Each structure stands twice: as C-alpha cells, then as structure tokens.
Amino acid sequence: MALTAPVPESGPAVVVELDAYEGEVTALVRELLGGRGRHLAVESDPVRAARLSLRFPDVEVVTADAASLPGVLAGRGIAAADVVIAGRSWAGLPHAKRRASLAAVREVLSPAGAFTAPGPLHARFRAEERRFRRMLGVSFEEVVAGRTSWNSLPPAFVLHCRRPRALAPLNSSP
C-alpha cells in the first residue's frame, strides 16, 4: 500500500505503474482511482501483459519498459503523469538501464509529480542501492524512505520521491 500513497484521492490523475507483474499493485491503484483519470500498467513481459489485460480490462496495459515511457505516454496523448510507481526495486538493474529508466520517469512526471519505488531492506547498504539513492537525490527535490514493511518477503521499504528536477541527462559515471 505504501507504493500507492501518492495516488490522489480526488480529481483526474494519470498513474503509471511499471513492472506490474501479476497486478497486486494494479488492483490497489484501480481501487484508489475509482474510475477517474487514467491508469497505465507497463509490463515488459508480453505474457504477463496479456494476463494483466485479461484481469484488468479497464486498465491500459502496455508492453514496454520504463525507458520508453515518454513515447508510450506521447502515443496515448498524455502530456505528463501525476504518479509513477515502480513495481520492483531498481537497485539491481544494470547502471545504464537504471539511468535510462530514471531519466524517462523524470521526463514524464508533472512538476508536482511523485515516484515511488520499493527497496529491499537487506540491500539498503549495498553499493548498487546507495548508487540508486544518490541518483534519486539528484533527480528529485525530495526523497524519503518509508517505514520497513516486515510483512513483505523480503522485508522492504518504499522510497517516496517528489518534484522531479529538470536536469541534463544523468552522466554515466557510477
């Protein structure tokens, strides 16, 4: 539920969910939106995307990856997203993919937009996770780690990022 915290309680909103997998977060976002605004579930695996489409016919399911978000939204006539939710931790992604995905998220978010991403507790002090958190700090004005959820396996926390910064592309140094 912490991943969905920035979904507005009223008014139209554009919510983009990345790595939607089997739809656990999709169901929560759908319930929170209650039919208002637009909800895109972006899944890179075509088989999972097909299952999501069947399970949630009222959600716009897109087979794509995070780095292609600007084109995905533009192709649907969406100027900006209010909320982007990552369905899995990005700390373990290759640096170039993580950088491209984060740049795409920053590009599509509205100036007051929010991005949430899970972080596994066991990895919080690993070099990749620290690097990712530094990238978030450069990319957003506010980055806050939420409380640990001991009910998830593995235990995890959510990174809440607000107000994307208008930056030149992130450099490639680790």
CSV table of N, CA and C in Angstrom, one decimal:
chain,number,residue,atom,x,y,z
A,1,MET,N,0.8,-1.2,0.0
A,1,MET,CA,0.0,0.0,0.0
A,1,MET,C,0.9,1.3,0.0
A,2,ALA,N,2.0,1.2,0.6
A,2,ALA,CA,2.9,2.4,0.6
A,2,ALA,C,3.3,2.8,-0.8
A,3,LEU,N,3.4,1.9,-1.7
A,3,LEU,CA,3.7,2.3,-3.1
A,3,LEU,C,2.7,3.2,-3.7
A,4,THR,N,1.4,3.0,-3.3
A,4,THR,CA,0.3,3.8,-3.9
A,4,THR,C,0.0,5.1,-3.1
A,5,ALA,N,0.7,5.4,-2.1
A,5,ALA,CA,0.5,6.6,-1.2
A,5,ALA,C,0.3,7.9,-2.0
A,6,PRO,N,1.0,8.1,-3.1
A,6,PRO,CA,0.8,9.4,-3.8
A,6,PRO,C,-0.4,9.5,-4.7
A,7,VAL,N,-1.1,8.4,-4.9
A,7,VAL,CA,-2.3,8.4,-5.8
A,7,VAL,C,-3.3,9.4,-5.2
A,8,PRO,N,-3.7,10.5,-5.9
A,8,PRO,CA,-4.6,11.5,-5.4
A,8,PRO,C,-5.9,10.9,-5.0
A,9,GLU,N,-6.5,11.4,-4.0
A,9,GLU,CA,-7.8,10.9,-3.5
A,9,GLU,C,-9.0,11.5,-4.3
A,10,SER,N,-8.8,12.6,-5.1
A,10,SER,CA,-9.9,13.1,-5.9
A,10,SER,C,-9.3,13.7,-7.1
A,11,GLY,N,-10.2,14.0,-8.0
A,11,GLY,CA,-9.9,14.6,-9.3
A,11,GLY,C,-9.2,13.6,-10.3
A,12,PRO,N,-9.1,14.1,-11.5
A,12,PRO,CA,-8.5,13.2,-12.5
A,12,PRO,C,-7.0,13.1,-12.3
A,13,ALA,N,-6.4,11.9,-12.5
A,13,ALA,CA,-5.0,11.7,-12.3
A,13,ALA,C,-4.5,10.7,-13.4
A,14,VAL,N,-3.2,10.9,-13.7
A,14,VAL,CA,-2.6,9.9,-14.6
A,14,VAL,C,-1.6,9.1,-13.7
A,15,VAL,N,-1.8,7.8,-13.6
A,15,VAL,CA,-1.0,7.0,-12.8
A,15,VAL,C,-0.4,5.9,-13.7
A,16,VAL,N,1.0,5.8,-13.7
A,16,VAL,CA,1.7,4.9,-14.5
A,16,VAL,C,2.4,3.9,-13.5
A,17,GLU,N,2.1,2.6,-13.7
A,17,GLU,CA,2.7,1.6,-12.9
A,17,GLU,C,3.7,0.8,-13.8
A,18,LEU,N,4.9,0.7,-13.3
A,18,LEU,CA,6.0,0.0,-14.0
A,18,LEU,C,6.2,-1.4,-13.4
A,19,ASP,N,6.5,-2.4,-14.3
A,19,ASP,CA,6.7,-3.7,-13.8
A,19,ASP,C,5.5,-4.2,-13.0
A,20,ALA,N,4.4,-4.2,-13.6
A,20,ALA,CA,3.1,-4.5,-13.0
A,20,ALA,C,3.0,-6.0,-12.6
A,21,TYR,N,3.8,-6.9,-13.1
A,21,TYR,CA,3.8,-8.3,-12.8
A,21,TYR,C,2.3,-8.9,-12.8
A,22,GLU,N,1.9,-9.4,-11.7
A,22,GLU,CA,0.6,-10.1,-11.7
A,22,GLU,C,-0.6,-9.2,-11.3
A,23,GLY,N,-0.2,-7.9,-11.0
A,23,GLY,CA,-1.3,-7.0,-10.7
A,23,GLY,C,-1.7,-6.7,-9.3
A,24,GLU,N,-0.8,-7.0,-8.3
A,24,GLU,CA,-1.2,-6.8,-6.9
A,24,GLU,C,-1.3,-5.2,-6.7
A,25,VAL,N,-0.4,-4.5,-7.2
A,25,VAL,CA,-0.4,-3.0,-7.1
A,25,VAL,C,-1.5,-2.5,-8.0
A,26,THR,N,-1.6,-3.1,-9.2
A,26,THR,CA,-2.6,-2.6,-10.1
A,26,THR,C,-4.0,-2.6,-9.5
A,27,ALA,N,-4.3,-3.6,-8.8
A,27,ALA,CA,-5.7,-3.7,-8.1
A,27,ALA,C,-5.8,-2.6,-7.1
A,28,LEU,N,-4.8,-2.2,-6.4
A,28,LEU,CA,-4.9,-1.1,-5.4
A,28,LEU,C,-5.1,0.2,-6.1
A,29,VAL,N,-4.3,0.4,-7.1
A,29,VAL,CA,-4.3,1.7,-7.9
A,29,VAL,C,-5.7,1.9,-8.5
A,30,ARG,N,-6.2,0.8,-9.1
A,30,ARG,CA,-7.6,0.8,-9.7
A,30,ARG,C,-8.6,1.2,-8.7
A,31,GLU,N,-8.5,0.6,-7.5
A,31,GLU,CA,-9.5,0.9,-6.4
A,31,GLU,C,-9.4,2.3,-6.0
A,32,LEU,N,-8.1,2.8,-5.8
A,32,LEU,CA,-7.9,4.2,-5.4
A,32,LEU,C,-8.4,5.2,-6.4
A,33,LEU,N,-8.2,4.9,-7.7
A,33,LEU,CA,-8.7,5.8,-8.7
A,33,LEU,C,-10.2,5.8,-8.8
A,34,GLY,N,-10.8,4.7,-8.6
A,34,GLY,CA,-12.3,4.5,-8.7
A,34,GLY,C,-12.8,5.0,-10.0
A,35,GLY,N,-12.1,4.7,-11.1
A,35,GLY,CA,-12.6,5.1,-12.4
A,35,GLY,C,-12.3,6.5,-12.9
A,36,ARG,N,-11.6,7.3,-12.1
A,36,ARG,CA,-11.3,8.6,-12.5
A,36,ARG,C,-9.9,8.6,-13.1
A,37,GLY,N,-9.6,9.5,-14.0
A,37,GLY,CA,-8.3,9.6,-14.6
A,37,GLY,C,-7.9,8.5,-15.5
A,38,ARG,N,-6.6,8.3,-15.6
A,38,ARG,CA,-6.1,7.2,-16.4
A,38,ARG,C,-5.1,6.4,-15.7
A,39,HIS,N,-5.1,5.1,-15.9
A,39,HIS,CA,-4.2,4.2,-15.2
A,39,HIS,C,-3.5,3.3,-16.3
A,40,LEU,N,-2.2,3.5,-16.4
A,40,LEU,CA,-1.4,2.6,-17.3
A,40,LEU,C,-0.6,1.7,-16.6
A,41,ALA,N,-0.6,0.4,-16.9
A,41,ALA,CA,0.2,-0.6,-16.3
A,41,ALA,C,1.2,-1.0,-17.4
A,42,VAL,N,2.5,-0.8,-17.1
A,42,VAL,CA,3.5,-1.0,-18.1
A,42,VAL,C,4.3,-2.3,-17.7
A,43,GLU,N,4.3,-3.3,-18.5
A,43,GLU,CA,4.9,-4.5,-18.2
A,43,GLU,C,5.8,-5.0,-19.4
A,44,SER,N,7.0,-5.2,-19.2
A,44,SER,CA,7.9,-5.6,-20.3
A,44,SER,C,7.7,-7.0,-20.8
A,45,ASP,N,7.2,-7.9,-20.0
A,45,ASP,CA,7.0,-9.3,-20.4
A,45,ASP,C,5.6,-9.4,-21.1
A,46,PRO,N,5.6,-9.8,-22.4
A,46,PRO,CA,4.3,-9.9,-23.1
A,46,PRO,C,3.3,-10.9,-22.5
A,47,VAL,N,3.8,-11.9,-21.9
A,47,VAL,CA,2.9,-12.9,-21.3
A,47,VAL,C,2.2,-12.3,-20.1
A,48,ARG,N,3.0,-11.7,-19.2
A,48,ARG,CA,2.4,-11.0,-18.1
A,48,ARG,C,1.4,-9.9,-18.5
A,49,ALA,N,1.8,-9.1,-19.5
A,49,ALA,CA,1.0,-8.1,-20.0
A,49,ALA,C,-0.4,-8.6,-20.5
A,50,ALA,N,-0.3,-9.7,-21.2
A,50,ALA,CA,-1.6,-10.3,-21.7
A,50,ALA,C,-2.5,-10.7,-20.5
A,51,ARG,N,-1.9,-11.3,-19.5
A,51,ARG,CA,-2.6,-11.7,-18.3
A,51,ARG,C,-3.2,-10.5,-17.6
A,52,LEU,N,-2.5,-9.4,-17.5
A,52,LEU,CA,-3.0,-8.2,-16.9
A,52,LEU,C,-4.1,-7.6,-17.6
A,53,SER,N,-4.0,-7.7,-18.9
A,53,SER,CA,-5.1,-7.2,-19.8
A,53,SER,C,-6.4,-7.9,-19.5
A,54,LEU,N,-6.3,-9.2,-19.4
A,54,LEU,CA,-7.5,-10.1,-19.1
A,54,LEU,C,-8.0,-9.8,-17.7
A,55,ARG,N,-7.1,-9.7,-16.7
A,55,ARG,CA,-7.6,-9.5,-15.4
A,55,ARG,C,-8.1,-8.1,-15.1
A,56,PHE,N,-7.6,-7.1,-15.8
A,56,PHE,CA,-8.0,-5.7,-15.6
A,56,PHE,C,-8.3,-5.0,-17.0
A,57,PRO,N,-9.5,-5.4,-17.5
A,57,PRO,CA,-9.8,-4.8,-18.9
A,57,PRO,C,-10.0,-3.3,-18.9
A,58,ASP,N,-10.2,-2.7,-17.8
A,58,ASP,CA,-10.4,-1.2,-17.7
A,58,ASP,C,-9.1,-0.5,-17.5
A,59,VAL,N,-7.9,-1.2,-17.4
A,59,VAL,CA,-6.6,-0.6,-17.2
A,59,VAL,C,-5.9,-0.6,-18.6
A,60,GLU,N,-5.2,0.4,-18.9
A,60,GLU,CA,-4.5,0.5,-20.2
A,60,GLU,C,-3.1,-0.3,-19.9
A,61,VAL,N,-3.1,-1.5,-20.4
A,61,VAL,CA,-1.9,-2.3,-20.3
A,61,VAL,C,-1.0,-2.1,-21.5
A,62,VAL,N,0.3,-1.9,-21.2
A,62,VAL,CA,1.2,-1.6,-22.3
A,62,VAL,C,2.4,-2.5,-22.2
A,63,THR,N,2.8,-3.2,-23.3
A,63,THR,CA,4.0,-4.0,-23.2
A,63,THR,C,5.2,-3.1,-23.7
A,64,ALA,N,6.0,-2.7,-22.7
A,64,ALA,CA,7.1,-1.8,-22.9
A,64,ALA,C,8.0,-1.8,-21.6
A,65,ASP,N,9.1,-1.1,-21.7
A,65,ASP,CA,9.9,-1.0,-20.5
A,65,ASP,C,10.0,0.5,-20.0
A,66,ALA,N,10.5,0.7,-18.9
A,66,ALA,CA,10.5,2.1,-18.3
A,66,ALA,C,11.2,3.1,-19.1
A,67,ALA,N,12.2,2.7,-19.8
A,67,ALA,CA,13.0,3.7,-20.6
A,67,ALA,C,12.2,4.3,-21.8
A,68,SER,N,11.1,3.6,-22.2
A,68,SER,CA,10.3,4.0,-23.3
A,68,SER,C,9.1,4.8,-22.9
A,69,LEU,N,9.0,5.2,-21.6
A,69,LEU,CA,7.8,5.9,-21.1
A,69,LEU,C,7.4,7.2,-21.9
A,70,PRO,N,8.4,8.0,-22.2
A,70,PRO,CA,8.0,9.2,-22.9
A,70,PRO,C,7.2,8.9,-24.2
A,71,GLY,N,7.7,7.9,-25.0
A,71,GLY,CA,7.0,7.6,-26.2
A,71,GLY,C,5.7,6.9,-25.9
A,72,VAL,N,5.6,6.1,-24.9
A,72,VAL,CA,4.3,5.4,-24.5
A,72,VAL,C,3.3,6.4,-24.2
A,73,LEU,N,3.6,7.4,-23.3
A,73,LEU,CA,2.6,8.4,-23.0
A,73,LEU,C,2.3,9.3,-24.1
A,74,ALA,N,3.3,9.8,-24.9
A,74,ALA,CA,3.0,10.6,-26.1
A,74,ALA,C,2.1,9.9,-27.1
A,75,GLY,N,2.3,8.6,-27.3
A,75,GLY,CA,1.5,7.8,-28.2
A,75,GLY,C,0.0,7.7,-27.7
A,76,ARG,N,-0.2,8.0,-26.5
A,76,ARG,CA,-1.6,7.9,-26.0
A,76,ARG,C,-2.2,9.3,-25.7
A,77,GLY,N,-1.4,10.3,-26.1
A,77,GLY,CA,-1.9,11.7,-26.0
A,77,GLY,C,-1.8,12.2,-24.5
A,78,ILE,N,-0.9,11.6,-23.7
A,78,ILE,CA,-0.8,12.0,-22.3
A,78,ILE,C,0.4,12.9,-22.2
A,79,ALA,N,0.2,14.1,-21.7
A,79,ALA,CA,1.3,15.1,-21.6
A,79,ALA,C,2.2,14.8,-20.4
A,80,ALA,N,1.7,14.3,-19.3
A,80,ALA,CA,2.5,14.1,-18.1
A,80,ALA,C,1.8,13.1,-17.2
A,81,ALA,N,2.5,12.4,-16.4
A,81,ALA,CA,2.0,11.6,-15.3
A,81,ALA,C,2.0,12.3,-14.0
A,82,ASP,N,1.0,12.0,-13.2
A,82,ASP,CA,1.0,12.6,-11.8
A,82,ASP,C,1.8,11.7,-10.9
A,83,VAL,N,1.7,10.4,-11.1
A,83,VAL,CA,2.3,9.4,-10.2
A,83,VAL,C,2.9,8.3,-11.1
A,84,VAL,N,4.2,7.9,-10.8
A,84,VAL,CA,4.8,6.7,-11.4
A,84,VAL,C,5.2,5.8,-10.3
A,85,ILE,N,4.8,4.5,-10.4
A,85,ILE,CA,5.1,3.5,-9.3
A,85,ILE,C,5.9,2.4,-9.9
A,86,ALA,N,7.0,2.2,-9.4
A,86,ALA,CA,7.9,1.0,-9.8
A,86,ALA,C,7.4,-0.2,-9.0
A,87,GLY,N,7.2,-1.3,-9.7
A,87,GLY,CA,6.7,-2.5,-9.0
A,87,GLY,C,7.8,-3.3,-8.4
A,88,ARG,N,9.0,-3.0,-8.7
A,88,ARG,CA,10.2,-3.7,-8.2
A,88,ARG,C,11.3,-2.8,-7.9
A,89,SER,N,12.3,-3.2,-7.2
A,89,SER,CA,13.5,-2.4,-6.9
A,89,SER,C,14.3,-2.3,-8.1
A,90,TRP,N,14.8,-1.1,-8.3
A,90,TRP,CA,15.7,-0.8,-9.5
A,90,TRP,C,17.2,-0.9,-9.1
A,91,ALA,N,17.5,-1.1,-7.9
A,91,ALA,CA,18.9,-1.1,-7.4
A,91,ALA,C,19.7,-2.2,-8.1
A,92,GLY,N,19.1,-3.3,-8.4
A,92,GLY,CA,19.8,-4.4,-9.1
A,92,GLY,C,19.9,-4.3,-10.6
A,93,LEU,N,19.3,-3.4,-11.2
A,93,LEU,CA,19.3,-3.2,-12.6
A,93,LEU,C,20.7,-2.8,-13.1
A,94,PRO,N,21.1,-3.1,-14.3
A,94,PRO,CA,22.4,-2.6,-14.8
A,94,PRO,C,22.4,-1.1,-14.7
A,95,HIS,N,23.5,-0.5,-14.5
A,95,HIS,CA,23.6,1.0,-14.3
A,95,HIS,C,23.0,1.8,-15.5
A,96,ALA,N,23.3,1.4,-16.7
A,96,ALA,CA,22.8,2.1,-17.9
A,96,ALA,C,21.3,2.0,-18.0
A,97,LYS,N,20.7,0.9,-17.7
A,97,LYS,CA,19.3,0.7,-17.7
A,97,LYS,C,18.6,1.5,-16.6
A,98,ARG,N,19.2,1.4,-15.5
A,98,ARG,CA,18.6,2.2,-14.3
A,98,ARG,C,18.6,3.7,-14.6
A,99,ARG,N,19.7,4.2,-15.2
A,99,ARG,CA,19.9,5.6,-15.5
A,99,ARG,C,18.8,6.0,-16.6
A,100,ALA,N,18.7,5.2,-17.7
A,100,ALA,CA,17.8,5.5,-18.7
A,100,ALA,C,16.3,5.5,-18.2
A,101,SER,N,16.0,4.5,-17.4
A,101,SER,CA,14.6,4.4,-16.8
A,101,SER,C,14.3,5.6,-15.9
A,102,LEU,N,15.3,6.0,-15.1
A,102,LEU,CA,15.0,7.1,-14.2
A,102,LEU,C,14.9,8.4,-15.0
A,103,ALA,N,15.7,8.6,-16.0
A,103,ALA,CA,15.6,9.8,-16.9
A,103,ALA,C,14.2,9.8,-17.5
A,104,ALA,N,13.7,8.7,-18.0
A,104,ALA,CA,12.4,8.6,-18.6
A,104,ALA,C,11.3,8.9,-17.6
A,105,VAL,N,11.4,8.4,-16.4
A,105,VAL,CA,10.4,8.7,-15.3
A,105,VAL,C,10.4,10.2,-15.1
A,106,ARG,N,11.6,10.8,-14.9
A,106,ARG,CA,11.7,12.2,-14.6
A,106,ARG,C,11.1,13.1,-15.8
A,107,GLU,N,11.3,12.6,-17.0
A,107,GLU,CA,10.8,13.3,-18.2
A,107,GLU,C,9.2,13.3,-18.2
A,108,VAL,N,8.6,12.2,-17.8
A,108,VAL,CA,7.1,12.1,-17.9
A,108,VAL,C,6.4,12.7,-16.7
A,109,LEU,N,7.0,12.8,-15.6
A,109,LEU,CA,6.3,13.3,-14.4
A,109,LEU,C,6.0,14.8,-14.5
A,110,SER,N,4.8,15.2,-14.0
A,110,SER,CA,4.5,16.6,-13.9
A,110,SER,C,5.4,17.2,-12.9
A,111,PRO,N,5.5,18.6,-12.9
A,111,PRO,CA,6.4,19.2,-11.9
A,111,PRO,C,6.0,18.9,-10.4
A,112,ALA,N,4.8,18.6,-10.1
A,112,ALA,CA,4.4,18.2,-8.8
A,112,ALA,C,4.3,16.7,-8.6
A,113,GLY,N,4.8,16.0,-9.6
A,113,GLY,CA,4.6,14.5,-9.6
A,113,GLY,C,5.4,13.8,-8.6
A,114,ALA,N,5.0,12.5,-8.4
A,114,ALA,CA,5.7,11.7,-7.4
A,114,ALA,C,6.0,10.3,-8.0
A,115,PHE,N,7.1,9.8,-7.6
A,115,PHE,CA,7.6,8.5,-8.0
A,115,PHE,C,7.9,7.6,-6.7
A,116,THR,N,7.4,6.4,-6.7
A,116,THR,CA,7.6,5.5,-5.6
A,116,THR,C,8.3,4.2,-6.1
A,117,ALA,N,9.2,3.7,-5.3
A,117,ALA,CA,9.9,2.5,-5.7
A,117,ALA,C,10.3,1.7,-4.5
A,118,PRO,N,10.1,0.4,-4.5
A,118,PRO,CA,10.4,-0.4,-3.3
A,118,PRO,C,11.9,-0.6,-3.2
A,119,GLY,N,12.4,-0.8,-2.0
A,119,GLY,CA,13.8,-1.1,-1.7
A,119,GLY,C,13.8,-2.3,-0.8
A,120,PRO,N,14.4,-3.4,-1.1
A,120,PRO,CA,14.5,-4.5,-0.2
A,120,PRO,C,15.5,-4.1,1.0
A,121,LEU,N,15.0,-4.4,2.2
A,121,LEU,CA,15.8,-4.0,3.4
A,121,LEU,C,17.2,-4.6,3.4
A,122,HIS,N,17.3,-5.8,3.0
A,122,HIS,CA,18.6,-6.5,3.0
A,122,HIS,C,19.6,-5.8,2.1
A,123,ALA,N,19.2,-5.1,1.1
A,123,ALA,CA,20.1,-4.5,0.1
A,123,ALA,C,20.4,-3.0,0.4
A,124,ARG,N,19.8,-2.4,1.4
A,124,ARG,CA,19.9,-1.0,1.6
A,124,ARG,C,21.3,-0.4,1.7
A,125,PHE,N,22.2,-1.3,2.2
A,125,PHE,CA,23.6,-0.8,2.3
A,125,PHE,C,24.5,-1.3,1.2
A,126,ARG,N,24.0,-2.0,0.3
A,126,ARG,CA,24.8,-2.4,-0.9
A,126,ARG,C,25.1,-1.3,-1.8
A,127,ALA,N,26.2,-1.4,-2.5
A,127,ALA,CA,26.7,-0.3,-3.3
A,127,ALA,C,25.7,0.1,-4.4
A,128,GLU,N,25.0,-0.9,-5.0
A,128,GLU,CA,24.0,-0.6,-6.0
A,128,GLU,C,22.9,0.2,-5.5
A,129,GLU,N,22.4,-0.1,-4.3
A,129,GLU,CA,21.3,0.6,-3.6
A,129,GLU,C,21.7,2.0,-3.3
A,130,ARG,N,22.9,2.2,-2.7
A,130,ARG,CA,23.4,3.5,-2.4
A,130,ARG,C,23.5,4.4,-3.7
A,131,ARG,N,24.0,3.8,-4.7
A,131,ARG,CA,24.1,4.5,-6.0
A,131,ARG,C,22.8,4.9,-6.5
A,132,PHE,N,21.8,4.0,-6.4
A,132,PHE,CA,20.5,4.3,-6.9
A,132,PHE,C,19.9,5.5,-6.0
A,133,ARG,N,20.1,5.4,-4.7
A,133,ARG,CA,19.6,6.5,-3.9
A,133,ARG,C,20.2,7.9,-4.2
A,134,ARG,N,21.5,7.8,-4.5
A,134,ARG,CA,22.2,9.1,-4.9
A,134,ARG,C,21.6,9.6,-6.2
A,135,MET,N,21.3,8.7,-7.2
A,135,MET,CA,20.6,9.1,-8.4
A,135,MET,C,19.3,9.7,-8.2
A,136,LEU,N,18.5,9.1,-7.2
A,136,LEU,CA,17.2,9.7,-6.9
A,136,LEU,C,17.4,11.1,-6.3
A,137,GLY,N,18.4,11.3,-5.4
A,137,GLY,CA,18.6,12.6,-4.8
A,137,GLY,C,19.0,13.6,-5.8
A,138,VAL,N,19.7,13.3,-6.9
A,138,VAL,CA,20.0,14.2,-8.0
A,138,VAL,C,18.7,14.5,-8.8
A,139,SER,N,17.9,13.5,-9.0
A,139,SER,CA,16.7,13.5,-9.9
A,139,SER,C,15.5,14.2,-9.3
A,140,PHE,N,15.4,14.2,-7.9
A,140,PHE,CA,14.2,14.7,-7.3
A,140,PHE,C,14.6,15.7,-6.1
A,141,GLU,N,13.7,16.6,-5.9
A,141,GLU,CA,13.9,17.6,-4.8
A,141,GLU,C,13.8,16.9,-3.5
A,142,GLU,N,12.9,15.9,-3.4
A,142,GLU,CA,12.6,15.3,-2.1
A,142,GLU,C,12.7,13.8,-2.3
A,143,VAL,N,13.4,13.1,-1.5
A,143,VAL,CA,13.5,11.6,-1.5
A,143,VAL,C,13.4,11.1,0.0
A,144,VAL,N,12.4,10.4,0.3
A,144,VAL,CA,12.2,9.9,1.7
A,144,VAL,C,12.0,8.4,1.7
A,145,ALA,N,12.7,7.7,2.5
A,145,ALA,CA,12.5,6.3,2.7
A,145,ALA,C,11.4,6.1,3.7
A,146,GLY,N,10.4,5.3,3.4
A,146,GLY,CA,9.3,5.0,4.3
A,146,GLY,C,9.7,3.9,5.3
A,147,ARG,N,8.8,3.6,6.2
A,147,ARG,CA,9.0,2.6,7.2
A,147,ARG,C,9.1,1.2,6.6
A,148,THR,N,9.8,0.3,7.2
A,148,THR,CA,10.0,-1.0,6.8
A,148,THR,C,8.7,-1.8,6.9
A,149,SER,N,8.4,-2.5,5.9
A,149,SER,CA,7.2,-3.4,5.9
A,149,SER,C,7.8,-4.8,6.2
A,150,TRP,N,7.5,-5.3,7.4
A,150,TRP,CA,8.0,-6.6,7.8
A,150,TRP,C,7.1,-7.7,7.3
A,151,ASN,N,6.0,-7.4,6.7
A,151,ASN,CA,5.0,-8.4,6.2
A,151,ASN,C,5.4,-8.8,4.8
A,152,SER,N,6.2,-8.0,4.1
A,152,SER,CA,6.6,-8.4,2.7
A,152,SER,C,7.8,-9.4,2.8
A,153,LEU,N,8.0,-10.2,1.8
A,153,LEU,CA,9.1,-11.1,1.7
A,153,LEU,C,9.9,-10.8,0.4
A,154,PRO,N,11.1,-10.3,0.5
A,154,PRO,CA,11.8,-10.0,1.8
A,154,PRO,C,11.3,-8.7,2.3
A,155,PRO,N,11.6,-8.4,3.6
A,155,PRO,CA,11.1,-7.1,4.2
A,155,PRO,C,11.7,-6.0,3.3
A,156,ALA,N,10.8,-4.9,3.2
A,156,ALA,CA,11.2,-3.9,2.2
A,156,ALA,C,10.6,-2.5,2.8
A,157,PHE,N,11.1,-1.5,2.1
A,157,PHE,CA,10.7,-0.1,2.4
A,157,PHE,C,10.3,0.5,1.1
A,158,VAL,N,9.7,1.6,1.1
A,158,VAL,CA,9.4,2.3,-0.2
A,158,VAL,C,10.1,3.7,-0.2
A,159,LEU,N,10.7,4.0,-1.3
A,159,LEU,CA,11.3,5.3,-1.5
A,159,LEU,C,10.2,6.2,-2.1
A,160,HIS,N,9.9,7.3,-1.5
A,160,HIS,CA,9.0,8.3,-2.0
A,160,HIS,C,9.7,9.5,-2.5
A,161,CYS,N,9.6,9.7,-3.8
A,161,CYS,CA,10.3,10.8,-4.5
A,161,CYS,C,9.3,11.8,-5.1
A,162,ARG,N,9.6,13.1,-4.8
A,162,ARG,CA,8.7,14.1,-5.2
A,162,ARG,C,9.4,15.2,-6.0
A,163,ARG,N,8.7,15.9,-6.9
A,163,ARG,CA,9.1,17.1,-7.6
A,163,ARG,C,10.4,16.7,-8.4
A,164,PRO,N,10.2,16.2,-9.6
A,164,PRO,CA,11.4,15.9,-10.4
A,164,PRO,C,12.1,17.1,-10.8
A,165,ARG,N,13.4,17.0,-10.8
A,165,ARG,CA,14.3,18.2,-11.2
A,165,ARG,C,14.4,18.2,-12.7
A,166,ALA,N,14.5,19.3,-13.3
A,166,ALA,CA,14.8,19.5,-14.7
A,166,ALA,C,16.3,19.5,-14.9
A,167,LEU,N,16.8,18.4,-15.4
A,167,LEU,CA,18.3,18.2,-15.4
A,167,LEU,C,18.7,17.9,-16.8
A,168,ALA,N,20.0,18.1,-17.1
A,168,ALA,CA,20.6,17.5,-18.3
A,168,ALA,C,20.6,16.0,-18.0
A,169,PRO,N,20.7,15.1,-19.1
A,169,PRO,CA,20.8,13.7,-18.8
A,169,PRO,C,21.8,13.3,-17.8
A,170,LEU,N,21.4,12.3,-17.0
A,170,LEU,CA,22.3,11.8,-15.9
A,170,LEU,C,23.6,11.3,-16.6
A,171,ASN,N,24.7,11.6,-15.9
A,171,ASN,CA,26.0,11.2,-16.5
A,171,ASN,C,26.2,9.7,-16.3
A,172,SER,N,27.1,9.1,-17.0
A,172,SER,CA,27.2,7.6,-16.9
A,172,SER,C,28.2,7.1,-15.9
A,173,SER,N,28.7,8.0,-15.1
A,173,SER,CA,29.6,7.5,-14.0
A,173,SER,C,28.8,6.9,-12.9
A,174,PRO,N,29.4,5.8,-12.3
A,174,PRO,CA,28.6,5.1,-11.2
A,174,PRO,C,28.5,5.8,-10.0
